[in-house]
XYZ file of C-alpha atoms in Angstrom:
764
model
C 25.861 6.122 -8.258
C 27.139 2.543 -8.555
C 29.474 3.458 -11.425
C 30.888 6.402 -9.477
C 31.538 4.185 -6.466
C 33.271 1.541 -8.580
C 35.336 4.161 -10.433
C 36.634 5.631 -7.193
C 37.039 2.342 -5.346
C 40.830 2.325 -4.913
C 41.084 6.018 -4.162
C 38.245 5.977 -1.656
C 39.432 2.946 0.286
C 42.925 4.344 0.720
C 42.121 8.006 1.398
C 41.235 7.422 5.041
C 44.547 5.675 5.723
C 46.485 8.505 4.071
C 44.941 10.957 6.508
C 45.571 8.729 9.525
C 49.255 8.219 8.682
C 50.003 11.955 8.656
C 52.429 13.019 11.418
C 50.846 14.596 14.464
C 52.316 18.024 13.735
C 50.970 18.191 10.200
C 47.515 19.027 8.872
C 45.970 18.506 5.480
C 43.772 21.196 3.980
C 41.090 20.088 1.541
C 38.210 21.929 -0.116
C 34.920 21.050 1.550
C 33.533 19.629 -1.685
C 36.504 17.281 -2.134
C 36.490 16.233 1.523
C 32.771 15.439 1.592
C 33.056 13.496 -1.658
C 35.889 11.376 -0.259
C 34.124 10.855 3.045
C 30.920 9.809 1.323
C 32.741 7.408 -0.999
C 34.598 5.921 1.972
C 31.325 5.359 3.764
C 29.679 4.000 0.606
C 32.412 1.454 -0.009
C 32.317 0.377 3.626
C 28.578 -0.250 3.489
C 28.849 -2.082 0.171
C 31.890 -4.232 0.860
C 31.699 -4.671 4.608
C 28.022 -4.751 5.481
C 25.254 -5.114 2.882
C 26.380 -7.276 -0.052
C 27.344 -10.970 0.054
C 30.605 -12.269 -1.380
C 30.199 -14.679 -4.274
C 32.582 -17.236 -2.752
C 30.819 -18.084 0.514
C 27.574 -16.141 -0.040
C 27.865 -14.390 3.309
C 27.903 -10.838 4.561
C 30.641 -9.957 7.086
C 28.339 -10.184 10.132
C 27.107 -13.622 9.080
C 30.638 -14.815 8.437
C 31.780 -13.593 11.850
C 28.849 -15.258 13.627
C 29.580 -18.629 12.031
C 33.312 -18.363 12.697
C 32.766 -17.297 16.311
C 30.421 -20.248 16.878
C 32.984 -22.638 15.433
C 35.648 -21.168 17.745
C 33.287 -21.727 20.682
C 33.015 -25.381 19.692
C 29.328 -25.109 18.817
C 29.337 -27.786 16.137
C 26.246 -29.715 15.149
C 27.218 -32.532 17.535
C 27.832 -30.312 20.564
C 25.381 -29.040 23.147
C 23.458 -25.842 22.565
C 24.774 -22.732 24.298
C 23.082 -19.467 25.146
C 22.846 -17.195 22.141
C 24.000 -14.273 24.280
C 27.351 -16.080 24.650
C 27.774 -16.232 20.895
C 26.660 -12.637 20.326
C 29.043 -11.477 23.053
C 31.973 -13.233 21.388
C 31.062 -11.839 17.985
C 30.808 -8.268 19.272
C 33.822 -8.425 21.547
C 36.184 -10.086 19.103
C 35.124 -9.378 15.534
C 32.071 -7.162 15.010
C 31.916 -3.978 17.124
C 28.337 -3.063 16.322
C 24.920 -3.286 17.964
C 23.970 -6.504 19.710
C 20.362 -6.419 18.444
C 21.457 -6.196 14.794
C 23.928 -9.033 15.302
C 21.331 -11.205 17.022
C 18.775 -10.527 14.273
C 21.300 -11.682 11.678
C 21.832 -14.829 13.740
C 18.089 -15.426 14.068
C 17.624 -15.124 10.313
C 20.176 -17.883 9.717
C 18.301 -20.115 12.195
C 14.777 -19.722 10.781
C 13.873 -22.643 8.482
C 11.122 -20.522 6.919
C 13.663 -17.776 6.054
C 16.746 -19.782 5.041
C 16.559 -22.615 2.546
C 19.501 -24.311 4.284
C 19.763 -22.874 7.831
C 23.242 -22.379 9.257
C 22.241 -22.074 12.917
C 20.349 -24.716 14.882
C 18.220 -22.835 17.396
C 16.555 -24.041 20.567
C 13.754 -21.914 22.020
C 11.570 -19.266 20.422
C 13.193 -18.210 17.153
C 10.120 -16.568 15.592
C 7.314 -17.939 13.461
C 6.181 -17.590 9.837
C 3.341 -15.338 11.028
C 5.789 -12.986 12.714
C 9.476 -13.655 11.980
C 10.492 -10.937 14.448
C 8.630 -12.496 17.384
C 11.763 -14.343 18.544
C 12.763 -14.363 22.202
C 15.655 -12.323 23.574
C 19.117 -13.828 23.172
C 19.373 -14.514 26.901
C 16.529 -17.022 26.555
C 17.503 -18.873 23.365
C 20.252 -21.383 22.743
C 22.053 -22.240 19.532
C 24.695 -24.252 17.745
C 25.714 -24.750 14.122
C 23.791 -27.019 11.766
C 25.438 -29.909 9.895
C 25.181 -27.843 6.695
C 27.541 -25.243 8.209
C 30.360 -27.783 7.720
C 30.443 -26.955 4.010
C 31.609 -23.461 5.020
C 33.997 -24.371 7.845
C 35.410 -27.794 6.995
C 38.486 -26.516 5.129
C 39.018 -23.339 7.155
C 42.242 -24.486 8.859
C 43.806 -25.876 5.679
C 45.384 -22.744 4.224
C 42.401 -22.079 2.002
C 41.702 -18.453 2.892
C 43.482 -15.280 3.876
C 43.361 -14.056 7.439
C 43.162 -10.446 8.542
C 43.422 -8.637 11.889
C 40.203 -7.959 13.741
C 39.078 -4.423 14.570
C 41.620 -3.949 17.381
C 44.407 -6.103 15.962
C 44.353 -8.555 18.855
C 43.047 -11.517 16.863
C 42.925 -12.773 13.305
C 39.700 -13.582 11.487
C 39.102 -15.199 8.086
C 38.517 -12.755 5.228
C 36.014 -15.302 3.871
C 34.997 -18.918 4.401
C 36.032 -21.768 2.042
C 32.553 -22.801 0.910
C 32.374 -26.197 -0.785
C 29.044 -25.352 -2.478
C 27.646 -22.111 -4.058
C 26.004 -20.875 -0.859
C 25.360 -17.462 -2.451
C 22.702 -19.139 -4.617
C 21.499 -21.712 -2.104
C 20.458 -19.330 0.679
C 20.340 -16.101 -1.294
C 20.186 -12.855 0.613
C 18.809 -9.344 0.826
C 20.577 -6.090 1.550
C 20.477 -2.352 0.949
C 23.743 -0.491 0.430
C 24.477 3.017 -0.854
C 23.297 3.390 -4.414
C 22.654 -0.320 -4.816
C 20.777 -3.240 -3.289
C 20.709 -7.003 -3.548
C 17.925 -9.591 -3.628
C 19.324 -13.035 -4.432
C 16.658 -15.768 -4.260
C 17.424 -19.171 -2.691
C 17.897 -22.262 -4.872
C 17.915 -26.015 -4.547
C 21.271 -27.589 -3.664
C 20.899 -30.601 -5.943
C 19.901 -28.463 -8.932
C 22.776 -26.022 -8.427
C 25.303 -28.840 -8.037
C 24.049 -30.506 -11.229
C 24.519 -27.202 -13.050
C 28.062 -26.898 -11.681
C 28.892 -30.454 -12.738
C 27.625 -29.753 -16.238
C 29.625 -26.519 -16.409
C 32.785 -28.326 -15.278
C 32.314 -30.935 -18.018
C 31.323 -28.330 -20.617
C 33.044 -25.000 -19.920
C 31.494 -23.561 -23.088
C 27.936 -24.251 -21.860
C 25.367 -21.490 -22.332
C 22.689 -20.189 -20.016
C 20.095 -22.268 -21.859
C 22.116 -25.383 -21.024
C 22.377 -24.390 -17.361
C 18.662 -23.612 -17.128
C 17.928 -27.269 -17.855
C 19.249 -28.005 -14.371
C 18.380 -24.865 -12.398
C 14.695 -24.527 -13.229
C 13.865 -21.610 -10.929
C 14.507 -20.359 -7.399
C 13.489 -22.728 -4.601
C 12.087 -20.963 -1.543
C 11.683 -22.585 1.901
C 7.937 -22.999 1.382
C 5.686 -25.403 -0.508
C 3.862 -22.553 -2.268
C 3.867 -22.618 -6.056
C 6.095 -20.568 -8.351
C 3.856 -19.434 -11.219
C 6.321 -17.214 -13.104
C 6.576 -18.316 -16.726
C 9.663 -20.157 -17.973
C 10.448 -17.302 -20.377
C 10.421 -14.736 -17.575
C 12.681 -16.914 -15.408
C 15.167 -17.325 -18.271
C 15.152 -13.560 -18.838
C 15.717 -13.025 -15.109
C 18.719 -15.360 -15.144
C 20.084 -13.647 -18.283
C 20.006 -10.146 -16.815
C 20.352 -10.871 -13.105
C 17.218 -8.832 -12.493
C 13.511 -9.600 -12.540
C 10.824 -10.949 -10.256
C 9.387 -14.261 -9.110
C 5.696 -14.682 -8.426
C 4.480 -17.185 -5.834
C 0.980 -18.404 -5.090
C -0.437 -20.201 -2.072
C -1.200 -23.901 -2.277
C -4.878 -24.754 -1.775
C -7.305 -27.622 -2.202
C -10.997 -28.289 -1.856
C -11.869 -30.272 1.259
C -15.601 -30.980 1.413
C -17.324 -27.604 1.282
C -14.221 -25.739 2.496
C -11.119 -24.304 0.873
C -7.936 -25.316 2.720
C -4.767 -23.264 2.207
C -1.817 -25.488 3.130
C 1.188 -23.388 2.043
C 1.765 -19.645 1.823
C 4.239 -17.646 -0.277
C 7.682 -16.867 1.142
C 7.569 -14.655 4.258
C 3.785 -14.374 4.178
C 1.826 -14.233 7.421
C -1.275 -16.413 7.637
C -2.769 -14.065 10.216
C -2.312 -11.125 7.862
C -3.947 -13.019 4.992
C -6.972 -13.832 7.152
C -7.169 -10.184 8.219
C -7.097 -9.063 4.578
C -9.958 -11.430 3.722
C -11.898 -10.419 6.842
C -11.520 -6.742 5.921
C -13.182 -7.429 2.572
C -15.954 -9.313 4.328
C -16.550 -6.421 6.756
C -16.688 -3.997 3.839
C -19.297 -6.272 2.199
C -16.974 -6.751 -0.756
C -16.735 -10.507 -0.340
C -20.231 -11.923 0.219
C -19.153 -15.229 -1.320
C -17.268 -16.129 1.906
C -19.187 -17.135 5.007
C -16.419 -17.989 7.503
C -12.655 -17.997 8.122
C -10.620 -20.185 10.481
C -6.975 -20.750 11.290
C -6.387 -24.414 12.157
C -2.579 -24.288 11.989
C -0.718 -26.437 14.530
C 2.567 -28.326 14.891
C 1.480 -31.062 12.505
C 0.061 -28.586 9.988
C 2.107 -25.365 10.210
C -0.196 -23.743 7.675
C -3.880 -24.632 7.535
C -6.215 -21.758 6.738
C -9.890 -22.606 6.224
C -12.099 -20.488 3.940
C -15.765 -21.476 3.954
C -17.789 -20.269 0.920
C -21.370 -19.183 1.449
C -22.821 -21.970 -0.707
C -21.883 -24.829 -3.010
C -22.831 -22.668 -5.987
C -19.785 -20.466 -5.439
C -17.100 -21.000 -8.083
C -14.079 -21.974 -5.956
C -11.535 -21.231 -8.703
C -13.017 -17.805 -9.389
C -13.062 -16.994 -5.687
C -9.422 -18.017 -5.232
C -8.309 -16.032 -8.297
C -9.940 -12.997 -6.693
C -8.177 -13.660 -3.370
C -4.855 -14.140 -5.153
C -5.276 -10.712 -6.739
C -6.482 -8.918 -3.607
C -4.491 -10.527 -0.754
C -1.000 -11.825 0.029
C -2.005 -15.321 -1.077
C -0.051 -14.324 -4.179
C 3.107 -12.226 -3.991
C 5.927 -11.107 -6.244
C 9.540 -11.093 -5.098
C 12.155 -8.825 -6.614
C 15.324 -10.448 -7.911
C 18.531 -8.419 -8.123
C 21.581 -10.692 -8.131
C 24.050 -8.031 -7.037
C 27.086 -9.355 -5.193
C 30.812 -8.868 -4.647
C 32.715 -10.857 -7.262
C 36.062 -12.612 -7.042
C 37.712 -9.350 -8.144
C 36.320 -7.593 -5.039
C 33.964 -5.382 -7.032
C 30.160 -5.327 -6.663
C 28.136 -6.038 -9.800
C 24.810 -7.492 -10.902
C 25.619 -10.897 -12.399
C 23.651 -13.352 -14.486
C 23.372 -16.985 -13.461
C 26.095 -18.251 -15.774
C 28.559 -15.632 -14.516
C 27.783 -16.492 -10.893
C 28.434 -20.197 -11.420
C 31.563 -19.544 -13.501
C 33.050 -17.182 -10.910
C 32.178 -19.510 -8.043
C 33.881 -22.428 -9.823
C 36.935 -20.188 -10.238
C 36.789 -19.396 -6.520
C 36.401 -23.063 -5.631
C 39.272 -24.099 -7.885
C 41.524 -21.489 -6.259
C 40.459 -22.710 -2.826
C 41.231 -26.317 -3.716
C 44.624 -25.358 -5.158
C 45.468 -23.521 -1.938
C 44.255 -26.480 0.120
C 46.311 -28.903 -1.981
C 49.413 -26.729 -1.826
C 49.015 -26.330 1.936
C 48.780 -30.099 2.349
C 51.707 -30.640 -0.013
C 53.831 -28.265 2.065
C 52.862 -30.178 5.202
C 53.721 -33.531 3.591
C 57.069 -32.334 2.268
C 57.928 -30.850 5.653
C 57.147 -34.145 7.351
C 59.113 -36.128 4.760
C 62.049 -33.859 5.358
C 61.885 -34.598 9.081
C 61.478 -38.340 8.422
C 64.651 -38.343 6.341
C 66.556 -36.928 9.297
C 64.971 -39.373 11.744
C 65.827 -42.333 9.546
C 69.397 -41.100 9.224
C 69.559 -41.008 13.000
C 68.197 -44.536 13.329
C 70.808 -45.815 10.896
C 73.509 -44.247 13.063
C 71.804 -44.473 16.408
C 74.900 -45.324 18.446
C 76.888 -42.449 17.012
C 73.957 -40.076 17.568
C 73.711 -41.144 21.211
C 77.436 -40.688 21.657
C 77.311 -37.153 20.211
C 74.436 -36.215 22.474
C 76.252 -37.588 25.545
C 79.642 -36.083 24.884
C 79.214 -32.881 22.924
C 78.344 -29.518 24.448
C 76.486 -28.475 21.307
C 75.217 -31.734 19.844
C 72.868 -30.043 17.427
C 75.519 -28.324 15.328
C 77.753 -31.405 15.458
C 74.967 -33.663 14.160
C 74.082 -31.172 11.416
C 77.694 -31.211 10.208
C 78.273 -34.962 10.682
C 75.080 -36.243 8.973
C 74.351 -33.246 6.695
C 71.105 -32.382 8.478
C 69.040 -29.246 8.457
C 68.210 -27.328 11.609
C 64.675 -28.755 11.576
C 65.909 -32.322 11.204
C 68.447 -31.937 13.959
C 65.851 -30.452 16.286
C 63.517 -33.389 15.562
C 66.296 -35.891 16.427
C 67.011 -34.177 19.694
C 63.310 -34.375 20.585
C 63.178 -38.173 20.147
C 62.089 -39.949 23.323
C 64.152 -42.814 24.610
C 61.200 -45.170 24.333
C 61.099 -44.467 20.611
C 64.525 -45.889 19.947
C 63.155 -49.375 19.426
C 63.665 -51.011 16.036
C 59.888 -51.176 15.580
C 59.838 -47.368 15.418
C 62.077 -47.437 12.357
C 59.598 -49.649 10.553
C 56.814 -47.260 11.522
C 58.749 -44.279 10.171
C 59.485 -46.035 6.898
C 55.810 -46.967 6.486
C 54.831 -43.353 7.164
C 57.462 -42.184 4.680
C 56.136 -44.447 1.945
C 52.572 -43.320 2.625
C 53.524 -39.643 2.554
C 55.578 -40.055 -0.609
C 52.563 -41.620 -2.270
C 50.391 -38.725 -1.060
C 52.997 -36.206 -2.278
C 52.956 -37.711 -5.747
C 49.149 -37.525 -5.758
C 49.126 -33.898 -4.620
C 51.740 -32.893 -7.169
C 49.680 -34.636 -9.827
C 46.606 -32.681 -8.755
C 48.431 -29.371 -9.006
C 49.933 -30.207 -12.383
C 46.795 -31.735 -13.954
C 43.707 -29.411 -14.065
C 41.558 -32.328 -15.209
C 42.307 -34.250 -12.020
C 41.454 -31.160 -9.955
C 38.170 -30.818 -11.867
C 37.316 -34.469 -11.246
C 38.013 -34.046 -7.530
C 35.835 -30.939 -7.423
C 32.992 -32.869 -9.066
C 33.374 -35.731 -6.613
C 33.239 -33.384 -3.609
C 30.208 -31.576 -5.023
C 28.378 -34.872 -5.479
C 29.230 -35.938 -1.928
C 27.929 -32.665 -0.472
C 24.771 -32.801 -2.599
C 24.162 -36.346 -1.399
C 24.675 -35.422 2.252
C 22.887 -32.066 2.442
C 20.657 -31.960 -0.628
C 16.905 -32.459 -0.714
C 14.011 -32.338 -3.168
C 12.633 -29.101 -4.553
C 10.111 -27.476 -2.201
C 8.589 -24.791 -4.423
C 6.903 -26.517 -7.380
C 6.818 -24.817 -10.787
C 3.329 -24.701 -12.279
C 1.392 -22.783 -14.917
C -1.711 -21.067 -13.543
C -4.337 -18.614 -14.739
C -3.596 -14.986 -13.993
C -5.124 -13.709 -10.790
C -7.924 -11.245 -11.401
C -9.916 -9.341 -8.827
C -13.626 -9.738 -9.420
C -15.702 -6.688 -10.120
C -17.447 -5.548 -6.960
C -20.831 -6.098 -8.557
C -19.877 -9.649 -9.524
C -19.032 -10.449 -5.910
C -22.460 -9.355 -4.680
C -25.216 -11.960 -4.899
C -27.952 -10.916 -7.309
C -31.095 -10.739 -5.189
C -34.294 -8.720 -5.747
C -34.453 -5.580 -3.616
C -36.675 -2.541 -3.257
C -34.969 0.780 -2.535
C -37.121 3.300 -0.649
C -36.437 7.054 -0.568
C -38.248 9.435 1.803
C -39.030 13.122 1.318
C -36.454 14.135 3.935
C -33.724 12.214 2.061
C -33.492 9.006 4.093
C -32.829 5.800 2.169
C -33.044 2.064 2.914
C -33.490 -1.242 1.098
C -35.833 -4.196 1.545
C -35.349 -7.700 0.185
C -37.829 -8.675 -2.524
C -40.239 -6.718 -4.724
C -43.451 -7.475 -2.839
C -43.051 -4.853 -0.127
C -45.425 -1.897 0.243
C -43.049 1.073 0.827
C -45.881 3.379 1.963
C -46.671 1.070 4.886
C -43.186 1.368 6.390
C -42.371 3.472 9.424
C -40.917 6.917 8.769
C -39.441 9.544 11.015
C -41.767 12.127 12.481
C -42.574 14.680 9.786
C -41.191 12.430 7.042
C -43.045 10.319 4.482
C -42.606 8.128 1.426
C -41.240 9.826 -1.700
C -40.015 7.220 -4.184
C -39.137 3.553 -4.542
C -37.557 1.439 -7.232
C -37.248 -2.281 -7.831
C -33.776 -3.590 -8.647
C -31.149 -6.174 -7.821
C -28.693 -6.164 -4.944
C -25.719 -5.945 -7.342
C -27.322 -3.364 -9.649
C -26.584 0.331 -9.251
C -29.293 2.708 -8.054
C -29.187 6.332 -9.240
C -30.602 9.172 -7.162
C -31.613 12.394 -8.927
C -31.700 15.702 -7.080
C -33.499 18.970 -7.875
C -30.389 20.512 -9.493
C -30.135 17.740 -12.104
C -27.187 15.943 -10.488
C -27.128 12.152 -10.299
C -25.599 10.045 -7.512
C -25.168 6.270 -7.560
C -24.861 3.544 -4.939
C -25.244 -0.200 -4.541
C -28.354 -1.467 -2.687
C -26.356 -3.994 -0.658
C -24.650 -1.089 1.129
C -27.989 0.295 2.350
C -29.491 -0.442 5.776
C -32.441 -2.772 6.136
C -35.974 -1.483 5.622
C -36.794 -2.667 9.148
C -35.132 0.517 10.354
C -35.659 4.062 9.168
C -32.600 4.130 6.916
C -29.606 6.428 6.594
C -29.575 10.096 5.555
C -28.205 10.691 2.064
C -26.393 13.767 3.343
C -23.912 11.401 5.016
C -23.206 9.624 1.751
C -23.182 12.448 -0.805
C -22.198 16.102 -1.044
C -25.143 17.694 -2.852
C -25.410 21.438 -3.586
C -26.934 23.659 -0.922
C -30.710 23.664 -1.085
C -30.910 20.621 -3.368
C -33.542 17.976 -2.674
C -33.493 14.347 -3.736
C -36.414 13.678 -6.074
C -36.412 10.022 -7.043
C -34.530 6.706 -7.158
C -33.873 4.996 -10.516
C -32.583 1.551 -11.457
C -32.426 -0.267 -14.808
C -29.760 -2.094 -16.821
C -26.760 -0.012 -17.776
C -27.494 -0.039 -21.511
C -31.159 0.996 -21.112
C -32.517 4.557 -21.280
C -34.478 7.021 -19.201
C -36.383 9.975 -20.615
C -35.314 13.096 -18.727
C -36.931 16.502 -18.979
C -38.003 19.709 -17.254
C -41.330 21.507 -16.937
C -40.371 24.081 -19.593
C -40.843 21.369 -22.233
C -37.265 20.239 -22.951
C -35.875 16.729 -22.673
C -33.620 13.971 -24.014
C -32.884 10.257 -23.710
C -30.092 9.331 -21.295
C -28.461 5.907 -21.067
C -28.418 4.677 -17.483
C -24.648 4.104 -17.369
C -24.158 7.808 -18.188
C -26.143 8.719 -15.080
C -23.927 6.731 -12.702
C -21.305 8.588 -10.693
C -18.237 7.443 -8.732
C -17.884 10.543 -6.573
C -19.700 11.851 -3.525
C -20.435 15.103 -5.335
C -22.411 13.324 -8.042
C -22.551 14.002 -11.754
C -24.302 16.886 -13.547
C -26.704 15.165 -15.925
C -29.785 17.329 -16.545
C -29.402 21.066 -17.070
C -32.177 22.857 -15.194
C -32.907 26.413 -16.374
C -33.629 29.143 -13.847
C -37.160 28.787 -12.535
C -37.612 25.328 -14.105
C -38.330 22.073 -12.300
C -37.461 18.483 -13.127
C -40.092 16.059 -14.345
C -39.639 12.646 -12.751
C -37.691 10.507 -15.312
C -39.548 7.802 -17.193
C -38.123 4.469 -18.318
C -37.750 3.892 -22.076
C -38.755 0.396 -23.174
C -37.672 0.717 -26.822
C -35.775 3.831 -27.817
C -36.798 3.524 -31.461
C -40.516 2.809 -31.075
C -41.587 4.340 -27.751
C -43.641 7.498 -27.580
C -43.114 10.572 -25.419
C -46.264 12.164 -24.026
C -46.234 15.790 -22.774
C -49.160 17.723 -21.309
C -49.217 21.344 -20.135
C -51.125 23.048 -17.357
C -53.334 24.670 -20.035
C -54.511 21.240 -21.226
C -52.404 20.883 -24.374
C -51.327 17.319 -25.099
C -48.626 16.286 -27.599
C -47.337 12.808 -28.413
C -44.003 12.511 -30.297
C -41.764 9.612 -31.292
C -38.929 8.977 -28.858
C -36.458 8.554 -31.712
C -36.899 12.286 -32.477
C -35.092 13.099 -29.225
C -31.304 13.104 -28.912
C -29.449 10.556 -26.819
C -27.201 12.598 -24.532
C -24.958 11.941 -21.559
C -25.781 15.337 -20.112
C -27.495 18.551 -21.154
C -30.814 20.322 -21.531
C -32.188 18.358 -24.468
C -34.489 19.483 -27.269
C -37.894 21.148 -27.142
C -40.683 18.567 -26.978
C -43.840 20.701 -26.647
C -44.091 24.391 -27.413
C -45.293 26.813 -24.771
C -45.519 30.480 -25.820
C -42.583 32.418 -24.381
C -44.854 35.037 -22.808
C -46.843 32.421 -20.906
C -43.723 30.508 -19.956
C -41.939 33.600 -18.673
C -44.951 34.713 -16.680
C -45.286 31.242 -15.206
C -48.852 30.984 -16.483
C -48.246 27.688 -18.294
C -45.840 24.834 -17.550
C -45.538 21.188 -18.425
C -47.301 19.246 -15.699
C -46.360 15.760 -16.862
C -44.145 14.019 -19.379
C -43.972 10.258 -19.710
C -42.604 7.583 -22.033
C -44.968 4.877 -23.189
C -44.666 1.795 -25.419
C -46.333 2.235 -28.806
C -49.104 -0.339 -28.171
C -50.003 0.919 -24.685
C -52.985 2.955 -23.502
C -52.645 6.437 -22.028
C -54.648 7.200 -18.898
C -55.162 10.895 -18.184
C -56.034 11.773 -14.593
C -57.749 15.086 -13.900
C -58.590 15.144 -10.238
C -60.948 12.241 -9.551
C -61.791 11.836 -13.234
C -59.681 10.017 -15.754
C -59.796 9.368 -19.491
C -58.188 6.492 -21.424
C -56.799 7.135 -24.913
C -55.855 4.373 -27.335
C -55.911 3.594 -31.027
C -57.445 6.354 -33.135
C -58.004 8.644 -30.153
C -54.305 8.474 -29.334
C -53.285 9.126 -32.937
C -55.171 12.419 -32.873
C -52.654 13.870 -30.420
C -49.501 12.781 -32.280
C -47.421 15.446 -33.916
C -43.940 16.662 -34.646
C -41.578 17.550 -31.862
C -41.766 21.215 -30.797
C -45.424 21.718 -31.764
C -48.124 23.225 -29.556
C -50.124 20.023 -29.339
C -53.916 19.557 -29.195
C -56.261 20.733 -26.468
C -57.809 17.995 -24.332
C -61.617 17.801 -24.020
C -63.297 19.984 -21.458
C -63.215 18.536 -17.990
C -59.823 16.904 -18.597
C -57.701 19.976 -19.234
C -56.560 20.300 -15.609
C -54.332 17.193 -15.749
C -52.894 15.965 -12.439
C -50.881 13.002 -13.742
C -50.421 10.576 -16.642
C -50.365 6.777 -16.425
C -49.790 3.864 -18.787
C -52.421 1.180 -19.123
């Protein structure tokens, strides 16, 4: 798009005038495609050249240039009184800029905001917005304004023949095509704009640094970008926040004219609080506090106990963050906030501007400075030539006046006696029309001899100035030296120290949600009707809690507040959640149906919680099972994760924790009293599935439902097995336990009479 616009620049800018100049009785027929293309290019070039992009010479867009010029014409210098902003906007719209008043006023406000412009051009009085809300400024009928002292660098040489003038929109007035900037304002204040097919984002810079770079470039025209970067270290925004972009990235940005700059808020530890004293460019403190508060409400930032905004006139930015305890790592907390809030921001850089040739282009830093120096040299040559013309014109008049003084009596006689004294004097003393007119305009009181001495002194002074001006025009080195002197003077008068320090910092990194949650012991309680809650500590009796009418205790698990809990339903799907998100056990909890989308008819069976790399034994009552690592059971979706495949007619055996996957034993007992103990390492470790057969049940009995597995449990190798059969129980250990060991998939060994109707297994 940009290349097409540049390629058609001359044709597009002249096509409209060709149509307008057609006689009234003639029409021009164009194909629709050609007409729309021309119209679009005309509009594109207007937006680019006359609205959105700054000119490299004065660094201003047309509306900004017209505002500053209109204020100077109203006499609103830095030493004058403030006047209503509506007066200025009215003059701008009525004389130079026939557009909307709100857009014009917003452009004016931007130039007056010290937190938006590095070197403001407008000195505002009243409400001109705040860093929290730059658009909260009062209406133009309430505010007053005048130009700042810095605006002199744009206007000081305006009336000295330095720029071209053009008619305004209705041809009734002339306005400057640009302003004769004495410093590279395009870099100092930067600018943003969106045109057609292109945009611009020029960051602000420090006046002293830019001037030093210009001085070096004037002394060493062959200087490279590396040489210039020794003076211009980085952009300098109107905030004390830190620039943390690496030096290599900044150099690359200046080489290409494109890139980004990353800024980070300035903070310090003050007692037990964190105090943020400077925010990145155009960052709202209120928004930052809201972003932190949102994390606190979502229980994603338990490390922070309180937030306060103590900003005032003395401390424009003072945000207080109070950690929950002294054990909180302040640096880690701030790195998380940098990554998750506007305490750290990146700013796009796209140094696209209109060059001295009138064409828009993205320029690198060296090109910008070189072209601006060319612009400044041209401006100074025009200023010098304008002054030289004035001096020579005055010297010419002085020559005629002195000739008259030498022949004063004859001049008086000619004036008294001749009908046309002007032509007579021109012929008698060889005078020009201008000289003769000047003689005729001499007052009688100026005929004293003292006046002749004054004229000769003025003549000598002007001749000396003429020789100096001619020398400047003929000697580029003298012009360069003068340019350097003026740059130094302006840097001394308007320059200041860098505001945005350059520092190297660790990369911001958002903490894992689990890492942000304090690790505290909790007990998660699940009821039969699917209600869940959490209690602090592991010493609570879940059966003694209050339950809804018709509901009762189903399962509980001990864990940590930052450790995932997995819930297993009757279809073999697993769902995970964090205990800190659960309601307190003092209430009756929340229904799991509001948290998860389980299949129709599914029931939640149990709650599980171990370390992510540990295993659970999972199986069904048809005798199949496998080992599943806990992290493979965790799910990130509301619909859960299919983990255990449950055959038709089968039921899930409550999972059992594996202590050591290589040495633990798996115990299985059927409803017929068959008991089999196998090594856990014979079972596969799966993320999902049905598993392998652990104990064999004849297919006929299994199909008829006459025999099922009533219990399966994992037990450490040195533990005792307690078999409960109603009110009786039997403990197996040592040799007795060995008698029931066998290979996986075997039938197992029948338990003694009286213990064949097993109700549950336990580990002793």
